[in-house]
Amino acid sequence: MSFLWGASASHFQTEGYGQEAELGLSDWSNWSHQPGNIADGSVADKASEFYDRFDTDINILSSLNLNAFRTSINWAALLPDAPEKGSKRTPNPKLLEYYKRVLSSLQDSGIKTFLTLFHFALPSWLADEGGWLSPRAVDEFRYFTEILAKEIGQYVDYWNTVNEPMVYVYQGYVSGYWPPGQKCDYFSAFAAVRNLLSAHAEAYQVLKEHCPQSPVSFANHWRPFIPLRAWNPLDHMVCYFRDRVFNHLFPFSISTGRFELPVPLSHMQEFRSLNGEIKNLKDSMDYLAVNYYTREFSLFALSWPPDCFGRQAEESFLKVSDMGWEVYPEGMYKVLVKDIAPYRFDANMKERPVVITENGYAQNFSPDMTEGEWSLEDHERVDYLVSHLISVHKAIKAGVKVIGYLHWSLTDNFEWAEGLTPRFGLVRVNYFDQSRSLRKSATEYAKIVKDNSIPVSFQLKES
Ligand code: IFM
């Protein structure tokens, strides 16, 4: 099989499904319409109009020589109603038809499909009754997965059950920047993680039953945590703790089949009730889906009671993107060679292939920008892309079985609480008329993909 070169996206950030905002179908559509929740005041009602323009975007993928694409399914619009006791609902036929058209045109263009089932947006009715804390969430997710497996399973090459579960719970229950907007609610955060693990395990079973040929995983956001003060043992402790929770809690639970909070949480009465085995969880991961962007300096923060999560340092030491994220390609190598090492082999010692399912660089440009050359000469993104690909290549040479790289993102899109301003696209979107323009990063990426190698000039620059 040739290397998978692709791009990644998600439905809410790109789709612009008309009725979603109009009828308030998802928690994110409602949240983004409440004043103050989105930094630049924008909404995702139209986003990059993938719903109406997927043909154009698939043609762009092909023109860039890409052979893989990842997106997600709009759960909220597919199954907008709460289940009545005992009865099952029919999925929105128009939307199902749309996904069939998207996925089959990708296949017809020779593009492998990666499909994410939960990428941060919940049906409103489920969010209203507690989201991932609702006792119905896991069953509903299983039902949703079953519909997709039966209806569109034939078009999906790789499944991702859940995207970045720890980012999701952190933003929703600790920072409060995302729905449900709770701050420092650690118990709910970990209870949601437990239910997300159960949901993943159920979905894995369903997909194995209906689509046994397609590998299933979840996408983990990996972020190396670095002690701000190398001499300070408390900063080291904070980093150790953040790493155990943010990077490892989900994959470690999958490899053991148990949910175990790290010390000291596991000694606390309230949290202890969450620990324990999760049905069907053990080893439910066929490949490793790695999202990597940056590293994070952390430090111990004085507080009572002591906060074992510490806090993120404000300092940065390298060039940063407009998200404030340091450009640290060495981190990609570290993640691939060291951090994911405990999960590279399944219980039968079969090696799991690795796919970089996200990696990208943002630059801020107001959503009001229209015609002109702005942002097209994106040398910073080219440097980011190439330096990270060099790290991926080094990891392959070191023996890691990386089979694909999907850049985040194909087009500019809606960056959650930051709105439409951060532009992650290889392809610029002019939100005024939705026209697409290739950035320099797109054409450079297309050349790399065509040659299946990084030009020597870039490699020399790196060494
Ligand atoms: O845009 C997000 C995506 O939805 C999940 N991973 C990180 C990206 C950039 O923040």
Short mmCIF file of C-alpha atoms and ligand atoms in Angstrom, two decimals:
data_model
loop_
_atom_site.label_atom_id
_atom_site.label_comp_id
_atom_site.label_asym_id
_atom_site.label_seq_id
_atom_site.Cartn_x
_atom_site.Cartn_y
_atom_site.Cartn_z
CA MET A 1 0.00 0.00 0.00
CA SER A 2 1.35 3.44 -0.83
CA PHE A 3 1.79 6.08 1.87
CA LEU A 4 -1.43 7.92 2.74
CA TRP A 5 -0.99 11.60 2.00
CA GLY A 6 -4.01 13.61 2.93
CA ALA A 7 -5.85 16.34 4.73
CA SER A 8 -8.19 16.37 7.69
CA ALA A 9 -11.36 18.27 8.58
CA SER A 10 -14.54 17.93 10.63
CA HIS A 11 -18.19 18.45 9.77
CA PHE A 12 -19.06 21.32 12.13
CA GLN A 13 -15.99 23.30 11.18
CA THR A 14 -16.60 23.07 7.43
CA GLU A 15 -20.06 21.84 6.52
CA GLY A 16 -22.45 24.75 7.00
CA TYR A 17 -25.49 22.48 7.05
CA GLY A 18 -28.33 25.00 6.72
CA GLN A 19 -30.83 23.64 9.20
CA GLU A 20 -28.32 23.06 11.95
CA ALA A 21 -28.17 26.66 13.14
CA GLU A 22 -31.73 27.45 12.06
CA LEU A 23 -33.18 24.68 14.24
CA GLY A 24 -30.44 24.73 16.87
CA LEU A 25 -29.72 21.07 16.30
CA SER A 26 -26.34 20.84 18.02
CA ASP A 27 -24.86 22.16 21.23
CA TRP A 28 -22.15 23.91 19.20
CA SER A 29 -24.62 25.72 16.96
CA ASN A 30 -26.42 27.03 20.04
CA TRP A 31 -23.21 27.82 21.92
CA SER A 32 -21.67 29.74 19.03
CA HIS A 33 -24.76 31.91 18.77
CA GLN A 34 -24.54 33.06 22.38
CA PRO A 35 -22.72 36.39 22.59
CA GLY A 36 -19.27 36.20 24.14
CA ASN A 37 -18.57 32.56 23.42
CA ILE A 38 -16.61 33.00 20.19
CA ALA A 39 -13.55 35.24 20.30
CA ASP A 40 -14.16 37.03 16.98
CA GLY A 41 -17.97 36.92 17.21
CA SER A 42 -18.27 34.72 14.12
CA VAL A 43 -20.51 31.66 13.76
CA ALA A 44 -20.19 28.41 11.81
CA ASP A 45 -23.57 28.64 10.07
CA LYS A 46 -21.93 28.59 6.66
CA ALA A 47 -18.34 27.72 7.59
CA SER A 48 -16.62 26.73 4.32
CA GLU A 49 -19.90 25.38 2.86
CA PHE A 50 -18.55 21.88 2.40
CA TYR A 51 -22.15 20.67 2.29
CA ASP A 52 -22.68 22.48 -1.02
CA ARG A 53 -19.13 22.52 -2.28
CA PHE A 54 -17.72 19.10 -1.50
CA ASP A 55 -17.26 18.41 -5.22
CA THR A 56 -14.96 21.40 -5.52
CA ASP A 57 -13.00 20.37 -2.42
CA ILE A 58 -12.64 16.78 -3.61
CA ASN A 59 -11.35 18.06 -6.94
CA ILE A 60 -8.83 20.17 -5.05
CA LEU A 61 -7.70 17.11 -3.07
CA SER A 62 -7.11 15.28 -6.33
CA SER A 63 -5.36 18.22 -7.93
CA LEU A 64 -2.94 18.21 -4.96
CA ASN A 65 -2.24 14.49 -5.56
CA LEU A 66 -3.71 13.61 -2.14
CA ASN A 67 -5.01 10.10 -1.61
CA ALA A 68 -6.63 10.39 1.84
CA PHE A 69 -9.25 12.61 3.48
CA ARG A 70 -10.71 12.69 6.96
CA THR A 71 -13.96 14.28 8.05
CA SER A 72 -16.72 13.62 10.56
CA ILE A 73 -20.44 12.97 10.66
CA ASN A 74 -23.06 15.44 11.82
CA TRP A 75 -24.68 13.32 14.53
CA ALA A 76 -26.95 16.18 15.59
CA ALA A 77 -28.47 16.61 12.13
CA LEU A 78 -28.61 12.91 11.33
CA LEU A 79 -30.53 12.00 14.48
CA PRO A 80 -32.00 15.26 15.74
CA ASP A 81 -34.68 13.81 18.03
CA ALA A 82 -34.50 12.22 21.44
CA PRO A 83 -35.58 8.58 21.40
CA GLU A 84 -39.04 7.83 22.69
CA LYS A 85 -38.93 4.90 25.07
CA GLY A 86 -38.61 1.69 23.10
CA SER A 87 -38.89 3.23 19.66
CA LYS A 88 -36.03 3.84 17.27
CA ARG A 89 -35.95 6.80 14.92
CA THR A 90 -35.10 6.99 11.26
CA PRO A 91 -32.02 8.99 10.35
CA ASN A 92 -32.44 12.13 8.26
CA PRO A 93 -32.53 10.63 4.70
CA LYS A 94 -31.29 13.78 3.00
CA LEU A 95 -28.18 13.86 5.15
CA LEU A 96 -27.51 10.17 4.75
CA GLU A 97 -27.70 10.62 1.00
CA TYR A 98 -25.28 13.54 1.21
CA TYR A 99 -22.71 11.47 3.13
CA LYS A 100 -23.06 8.65 0.62
CA ARG A 101 -22.34 11.12 -2.18
CA VAL A 102 -19.33 12.63 -0.37
CA LEU A 103 -17.79 9.28 0.50
CA SER A 104 -18.49 7.62 -2.81
CA SER A 105 -17.02 10.54 -4.76
CA LEU A 106 -13.92 10.34 -2.59
CA GLN A 107 -13.68 6.65 -3.36
CA ASP A 108 -14.27 7.24 -7.07
CA SER A 109 -11.37 9.69 -6.99
CA GLY A 110 -9.11 7.07 -5.43
CA ILE A 111 -9.06 8.83 -2.06
CA LYS A 112 -9.06 6.74 1.12
CA THR A 113 -11.67 7.85 3.62
CA PHE A 114 -11.23 8.40 7.35
CA LEU A 115 -14.48 9.00 9.18
CA THR A 116 -14.81 10.42 12.70
CA LEU A 117 -18.03 9.70 14.56
CA PHE A 118 -17.80 12.24 17.38
CA HIS A 119 -15.87 15.42 16.67
CA PHE A 120 -17.00 17.68 19.56
CA ALA A 121 -20.61 18.47 18.53
CA LEU A 122 -23.55 16.76 20.26
CA PRO A 123 -27.25 16.63 19.38
CA SER A 124 -28.91 19.43 21.38
CA TRP A 125 -31.41 17.14 23.11
CA LEU A 126 -28.56 14.98 24.41
CA ALA A 127 -26.49 17.99 25.46
CA ASP A 128 -29.55 19.32 27.33
CA GLU A 129 -29.80 16.15 29.36
CA GLY A 130 -26.11 16.14 30.32
CA GLY A 131 -24.19 15.25 27.15
CA TRP A 132 -21.59 12.58 27.88
CA LEU A 133 -22.81 12.45 31.47
CA SER A 134 -26.29 11.39 30.40
CA PRO A 135 -27.06 7.73 31.13
CA ARG A 136 -28.37 7.47 27.53
CA ALA A 137 -25.23 8.81 25.84
CA VAL A 138 -23.42 5.51 25.34
CA ASP A 139 -26.49 3.67 23.98
CA GLU A 140 -27.27 6.56 21.67
CA PHE A 141 -23.73 6.59 20.34
CA ARG A 142 -23.95 2.87 19.74
CA TYR A 143 -27.22 3.35 17.85
CA PHE A 144 -25.75 6.18 15.77
CA THR A 145 -22.69 4.03 14.94
CA GLU A 146 -24.87 1.09 13.95
CA ILE A 147 -26.78 3.23 11.45
CA LEU A 148 -23.57 4.47 9.88
CA ALA A 149 -21.97 1.04 9.78
CA LYS A 150 -25.00 -0.35 7.96
CA GLU A 151 -25.70 2.60 5.67
CA ILE A 152 -22.29 3.93 4.72
CA GLY A 153 -19.82 1.35 6.07
CA GLN A 154 -18.94 0.24 2.56
CA TYR A 155 -17.46 3.67 1.80
CA VAL A 156 -15.28 4.01 4.90
CA ASP A 157 -11.68 2.85 4.91
CA TYR A 158 -10.71 3.92 8.46
CA TRP A 159 -12.94 4.78 11.40
CA ASN A 160 -12.22 7.20 14.25
CA THR A 161 -14.77 6.80 17.00
CA VAL A 162 -13.94 9.94 18.96
CA ASN A 163 -11.69 12.90 18.23
CA GLU A 164 -9.36 14.18 20.97
CA PRO A 165 -11.44 13.15 23.97
CA MET A 166 -9.12 14.84 26.47
CA VAL A 167 -9.18 18.15 24.61
CA TYR A 168 -12.94 17.92 24.54
CA VAL A 169 -13.36 17.29 28.26
CA TYR A 170 -10.70 19.84 29.19
CA GLN A 171 -12.39 22.61 27.21
CA GLY A 172 -15.90 21.63 28.27
CA TYR A 173 -15.39 20.90 31.98
CA VAL A 174 -12.10 22.54 33.06
CA SER A 175 -11.47 25.72 31.03
CA GLY A 176 -15.17 26.16 30.26
CA TYR A 177 -14.47 27.65 26.81
CA TRP A 178 -16.59 25.04 25.04
CA PRO A 179 -20.02 23.62 25.80
CA PRO A 180 -21.18 22.71 28.38
CA GLY A 181 -19.04 25.59 29.70
CA GLN A 182 -18.19 24.17 33.12
CA LYS A 183 -15.07 25.38 34.88
CA CYS A 184 -12.78 23.22 37.04
CA ASP A 185 -15.44 20.52 37.30
CA TYR A 186 -12.94 17.67 37.52
CA PHE A 187 -15.38 15.01 38.60
CA SER A 188 -17.64 15.62 35.60
CA ALA A 189 -14.58 15.75 33.35
CA PHE A 190 -13.43 12.30 34.42
CA ALA A 191 -16.96 10.90 34.43
CA ALA A 192 -17.29 12.11 30.83
CA VAL A 193 -13.97 10.45 29.94
CA ARG A 194 -15.24 7.19 31.37
CA ASN A 195 -18.41 7.38 29.29
CA LEU A 196 -16.46 8.33 26.18
CA LEU A 197 -14.36 5.21 26.72
CA SER A 198 -17.51 3.10 27.02
CA ALA A 199 -18.92 4.73 23.90
CA HIS A 200 -15.70 4.03 22.03
CA ALA A 201 -15.78 0.38 23.14
CA GLU A 202 -19.41 -0.06 22.03
CA ALA A 203 -18.75 1.61 18.68
CA TYR A 204 -15.69 -0.58 18.16
CA GLN A 205 -17.81 -3.71 18.66
CA VAL A 206 -20.48 -2.50 16.25
CA LEU A 207 -17.94 -1.58 13.57
CA LYS A 208 -16.12 -4.89 13.90
CA GLU A 209 -19.41 -6.69 13.48
CA HIS A 210 -20.54 -4.78 10.38
CA CYS A 211 -17.30 -3.62 8.75
CA PRO A 212 -14.67 -6.15 9.83
CA GLN A 213 -12.21 -5.02 7.15
CA SER A 214 -11.96 -1.38 8.23
CA PRO A 215 -9.52 -0.49 11.00
CA VAL A 216 -11.00 1.40 13.95
CA SER A 217 -9.32 3.75 16.41
CA PHE A 218 -9.81 7.11 18.12
CA ALA A 219 -7.68 10.22 17.55
CA ASN A 220 -5.47 11.20 20.46
CA HIS A 221 -4.07 14.72 20.75
CA TRP A 222 -0.46 14.32 21.92
CA ARG A 223 1.24 17.24 23.62
CA PRO A 224 4.63 16.89 25.33
CA PHE A 225 4.55 18.78 28.67
CA ILE A 226 7.83 20.45 29.64
CA PRO A 227 8.64 21.74 33.15
CA LEU A 228 9.03 25.52 32.94
CA ARG A 229 11.74 25.49 35.61
CA ALA A 230 13.93 22.49 34.93
CA TRP A 231 15.29 22.67 38.50
CA ASN A 232 11.88 22.58 40.15
CA PRO A 233 10.59 19.11 41.15
CA LEU A 234 7.08 20.48 41.51
CA ASP A 235 7.04 21.55 37.86
CA HIS A 236 8.22 18.06 36.96
CA MET A 237 5.41 16.57 39.06
CA VAL A 238 2.83 18.74 37.29
CA CYS A 239 4.17 17.66 33.88
CA TYR A 240 4.15 14.02 34.90
CA PHE A 241 0.54 14.34 36.00
CA ARG A 242 -0.60 16.23 32.91
CA ASP A 243 1.11 13.69 30.70
CA ARG A 244 -0.56 10.74 32.48
CA VAL A 245 -3.97 12.33 32.17
CA PHE A 246 -3.97 14.30 28.92
CA ASN A 247 -1.78 12.07 26.77
CA HIS A 248 -2.13 8.61 28.25
CA LEU A 249 -5.43 8.20 30.11
CA PHE A 250 -7.43 7.23 27.02
CA PRO A 251 -4.98 4.94 25.19
CA PHE A 252 -3.78 3.38 28.44
CA SER A 253 -7.36 2.54 29.46
CA ILE A 254 -7.90 0.95 26.04
CA SER A 255 -4.81 -1.18 26.32
CA THR A 256 -5.73 -2.43 29.81
CA GLY A 257 -9.52 -2.45 29.47
CA ARG A 258 -9.77 -0.57 32.78
CA PHE A 259 -10.30 3.04 33.77
CA GLU A 260 -7.76 3.90 36.47
CA LEU A 261 -7.18 7.46 37.57
CA PRO A 262 -3.59 8.26 38.54
CA VAL A 263 -2.55 8.93 42.15
CA PRO A 264 -3.60 11.09 44.02
CA LEU A 265 -7.03 11.15 42.31
CA SER A 266 -7.40 7.39 42.63
CA HIS A 267 -7.22 7.76 46.44
CA MET A 268 -10.03 10.27 46.60
CA GLN A 269 -13.37 8.79 47.55
CA GLU A 270 -15.38 10.67 44.93
CA PHE A 271 -13.10 9.77 42.02
CA ARG A 272 -12.54 6.20 43.11
CA SER A 273 -16.09 5.32 42.13
CA LEU A 274 -15.13 5.90 38.48
CA ASN A 275 -12.32 3.36 38.46
CA GLY A 276 -12.85 -0.12 37.13
CA GLU A 277 -13.21 -2.35 34.12
CA ILE A 278 -15.07 -1.16 31.03
CA LYS A 279 -16.91 -3.75 28.99
CA ASN A 280 -15.39 -4.55 25.55
CA LEU A 281 -12.72 -1.87 25.95
CA LYS A 282 -9.54 -3.91 26.11
CA ASP A 283 -7.46 -3.68 22.95
CA SER A 284 -10.22 -1.93 20.96
CA MET A 285 -7.74 -0.02 18.79
CA ASP A 286 -6.53 -1.26 15.38
CA TYR A 287 -4.22 1.62 14.52
CA LEU A 288 -2.85 4.69 16.27
CA ALA A 289 -4.35 8.00 15.15
CA VAL A 290 -1.97 10.76 16.27
CA ASN A 291 -2.84 14.46 16.33
CA TYR A 292 0.20 16.60 17.07
CA TYR A 293 0.65 20.38 16.99
CA THR A 294 2.96 21.64 19.73
CA ARG A 295 4.54 21.23 23.17
CA GLU A 296 3.41 22.97 26.35
CA PHE A 297 5.44 24.39 29.23
CA SER A 298 3.80 23.85 32.59
CA LEU A 299 4.41 24.91 36.15
CA PHE A 300 3.19 24.21 39.65
CA ALA A 301 0.70 26.82 40.81
CA LEU A 302 0.40 27.65 44.50
CA SER A 303 -3.13 26.97 45.63
CA TRP A 304 -5.02 25.26 48.42
CA PRO A 305 -5.97 22.47 48.02
CA PRO A 306 -2.94 21.83 45.78
CA ASP A 307 -3.86 21.57 42.13
CA CYS A 308 -2.04 18.59 40.66
CA PHE A 309 -2.72 19.82 37.13
CA GLY A 310 -0.68 22.99 37.73
CA ARG A 311 -1.01 25.44 34.92
CA GLN A 312 0.21 26.22 31.45
CA ALA A 313 3.12 28.67 31.38
CA GLU A 314 2.65 31.91 29.49
CA GLU A 315 6.24 31.94 28.25
CA SER A 316 7.27 30.51 24.90
CA PHE A 317 10.78 30.03 23.61
CA LEU A 318 10.33 29.27 19.94
CA LYS A 319 8.39 30.76 17.07
CA VAL A 320 4.64 30.55 17.75
CA SER A 321 1.64 30.28 15.43
CA ASP A 322 -1.27 32.68 15.82
CA MET A 323 -2.84 30.13 18.18
CA GLY A 324 0.15 30.88 20.46
CA TRP A 325 1.48 27.37 19.80
CA GLU A 326 5.22 26.85 19.58
CA VAL A 327 6.59 25.32 16.40
CA TYR A 328 8.36 22.28 17.79
CA PRO A 329 8.83 19.56 15.16
CA GLU A 330 11.11 17.60 17.51
CA GLY A 331 7.96 16.95 19.51
CA MET A 332 6.47 15.03 16.59
CA TYR A 333 9.53 12.77 16.57
CA LYS A 334 9.38 12.34 20.36
CA VAL A 335 5.69 11.47 20.27
CA LEU A 336 6.18 8.90 17.51
CA VAL A 337 9.32 7.29 18.84
CA LYS A 338 8.79 7.52 22.60
CA ASP A 339 5.34 8.58 23.78
CA ILE A 340 3.25 6.16 21.73
CA ALA A 341 5.69 3.29 22.29
CA PRO A 342 3.49 1.55 24.94
CA TYR A 343 0.68 1.26 22.37
CA ARG A 344 2.56 0.27 19.23
CA PHE A 345 1.75 -3.41 19.66
CA ASP A 346 -1.59 -4.98 20.50
CA ALA A 347 -2.12 -7.78 23.01
CA ASN A 348 -1.11 -10.34 20.35
CA MET A 349 2.09 -8.42 19.63
CA LYS A 350 0.74 -7.37 16.25
CA GLU A 351 2.16 -3.98 15.31
CA ARG A 352 -0.39 -1.20 15.00
CA PRO A 353 0.12 1.11 12.03
CA VAL A 354 0.30 4.82 12.87
CA VAL A 355 -1.47 7.61 11.01
CA ILE A 356 -0.87 11.29 11.73
CA THR A 357 -4.52 12.32 11.63
CA GLU A 358 -3.85 16.03 12.35
CA ASN A 359 -0.93 18.45 12.25
CA GLY A 360 -1.13 22.06 11.15
CA TYR A 361 -0.39 25.75 11.56
CA ALA A 362 -2.74 28.74 12.00
CA GLN A 363 -2.41 32.33 10.88
CA ASN A 364 -5.01 34.93 11.79
CA PHE A 365 -6.89 36.80 9.09
CA SER A 366 -10.26 38.39 9.71
CA PRO A 367 -13.28 36.56 8.23
CA ASP A 368 -14.14 39.84 6.45
CA MET A 369 -11.08 39.69 4.18
CA THR A 370 -12.10 39.47 0.53
CA GLU A 371 -10.10 39.65 -2.68
CA GLY A 372 -6.33 40.21 -2.90
CA GLU A 373 -3.19 38.23 -2.26
CA TRP A 374 -3.48 38.07 1.51
CA SER A 375 -2.21 34.91 3.19
CA LEU A 376 -1.35 33.08 -0.03
CA GLU A 377 2.45 33.25 0.45
CA ASP A 378 2.29 31.26 3.68
CA HIS A 379 5.99 30.52 4.14
CA GLU A 380 5.52 29.85 7.86
CA ARG A 381 3.05 27.05 7.10
CA VAL A 382 5.40 25.61 4.49
CA ASP A 383 8.22 25.55 7.09
CA TYR A 384 5.91 24.00 9.66
CA LEU A 385 4.70 21.34 7.27
CA VAL A 386 8.12 20.41 5.97
CA SER A 387 9.83 20.36 9.36
CA HIS A 388 7.12 18.09 10.75
CA LEU A 389 7.30 15.79 7.74
CA ILE A 390 11.05 15.52 8.29
CA SER A 391 10.33 14.41 11.88
CA VAL A 392 7.82 11.86 10.61
CA HIS A 393 10.39 10.57 8.15
CA LYS A 394 13.02 10.27 10.91
CA ALA A 395 10.54 8.31 13.01
CA ILE A 396 9.89 5.96 10.09
CA LYS A 397 13.62 5.46 9.73
CA ALA A 398 13.76 4.73 13.47
CA GLY A 399 11.30 1.87 12.88
CA VAL A 400 7.89 3.39 13.62
CA LYS A 401 5.26 2.06 11.22
CA VAL A 402 3.78 5.38 10.07
CA ILE A 403 1.50 4.73 7.08
CA GLY A 404 -0.05 8.17 6.59
CA TYR A 405 0.01 11.90 7.23
CA LEU A 406 -3.17 14.03 7.10
CA HIS A 407 -2.60 17.77 7.34
CA TRP A 408 -5.02 19.93 9.30
CA SER A 409 -6.66 21.27 7.27
CA LEU A 410 -7.60 21.22 3.60
CA THR A 411 -9.45 24.56 3.69
CA ASP A 412 -9.81 27.35 6.21
CA ASN A 413 -12.62 26.59 8.63
CA PHE A 414 -14.30 27.42 11.95
CA GLU A 415 -11.78 27.09 14.77
CA TRP A 416 -14.23 26.52 17.69
CA ALA A 417 -14.04 29.22 20.40
CA GLU A 418 -11.62 31.22 18.23
CA GLY A 419 -14.07 31.47 15.33
CA LEU A 420 -13.23 31.91 11.66
CA THR A 421 -10.14 34.06 12.20
CA PRO A 422 -7.45 31.38 12.65
CA ARG A 423 -6.75 30.00 9.19
CA PHE A 424 -5.41 26.46 9.13
CA GLY A 425 -6.06 25.78 5.44
CA LEU A 426 -3.69 24.71 2.73
CA VAL A 427 -6.45 26.33 0.72
CA ARG A 428 -7.70 29.82 1.54
CA VAL A 429 -11.42 30.44 1.83
CA ASN A 430 -12.73 33.89 1.07
CA TYR A 431 -15.82 33.83 3.30
CA PHE A 432 -17.39 36.66 1.32
CA ASP A 433 -17.97 34.54 -1.79
CA GLN A 434 -16.61 31.17 -0.63
CA SER A 435 -13.97 31.15 -3.36
CA ARG A 436 -11.01 28.86 -2.82
CA SER A 437 -7.36 29.78 -3.56
CA LEU A 438 -4.37 27.50 -3.22
CA ARG A 439 -1.74 28.74 -0.81
CA LYS A 440 1.96 28.16 -1.35
CA SER A 441 1.75 25.39 1.28
CA ALA A 442 -0.76 23.55 -0.92
CA THR A 443 1.45 23.60 -3.98
CA GLU A 444 4.57 22.67 -1.99
CA TYR A 445 2.68 19.83 -0.32
CA ALA A 446 1.45 18.63 -3.73
CA LYS A 447 5.05 18.46 -4.97
CA ILE A 448 6.21 16.53 -1.91
CA VAL A 449 3.35 14.09 -2.34
CA LYS A 450 3.97 13.64 -6.05
CA ASP A 451 7.65 12.84 -5.45
CA ASN A 452 6.87 11.00 -2.21
CA SER A 453 9.89 12.79 -0.76
CA ILE A 454 11.00 16.09 0.74
CA PRO A 455 13.26 18.22 -1.50
CA VAL A 456 16.91 18.20 -0.45
CA SER A 457 16.92 22.00 -0.12
CA PHE A 458 14.39 21.72 2.72
CA GLN A 459 16.26 18.88 4.36
CA LEU A 460 19.50 20.87 4.34
CA LYS A 461 17.72 23.82 5.90
CA GLU A 462 16.55 21.52 8.69
CA SER A 463 19.85 19.83 9.48
O1 IFM B 1 -9.50 22.54 14.72
C1 IFM B 1 -9.06 21.63 15.66
C2 IFM B 1 -9.68 20.28 15.44
O2 IFM B 1 -11.06 20.33 15.48
C3 IFM B 1 -9.22 19.31 16.50
N1 IFM B 1 -7.80 19.31 16.62
C4 IFM B 1 -7.10 20.56 16.72
C5 IFM B 1 -7.56 21.48 15.59
C6 IFM B 1 -6.82 22.83 15.70
O3 IFM B 1 -7.10 23.42 16.94
#
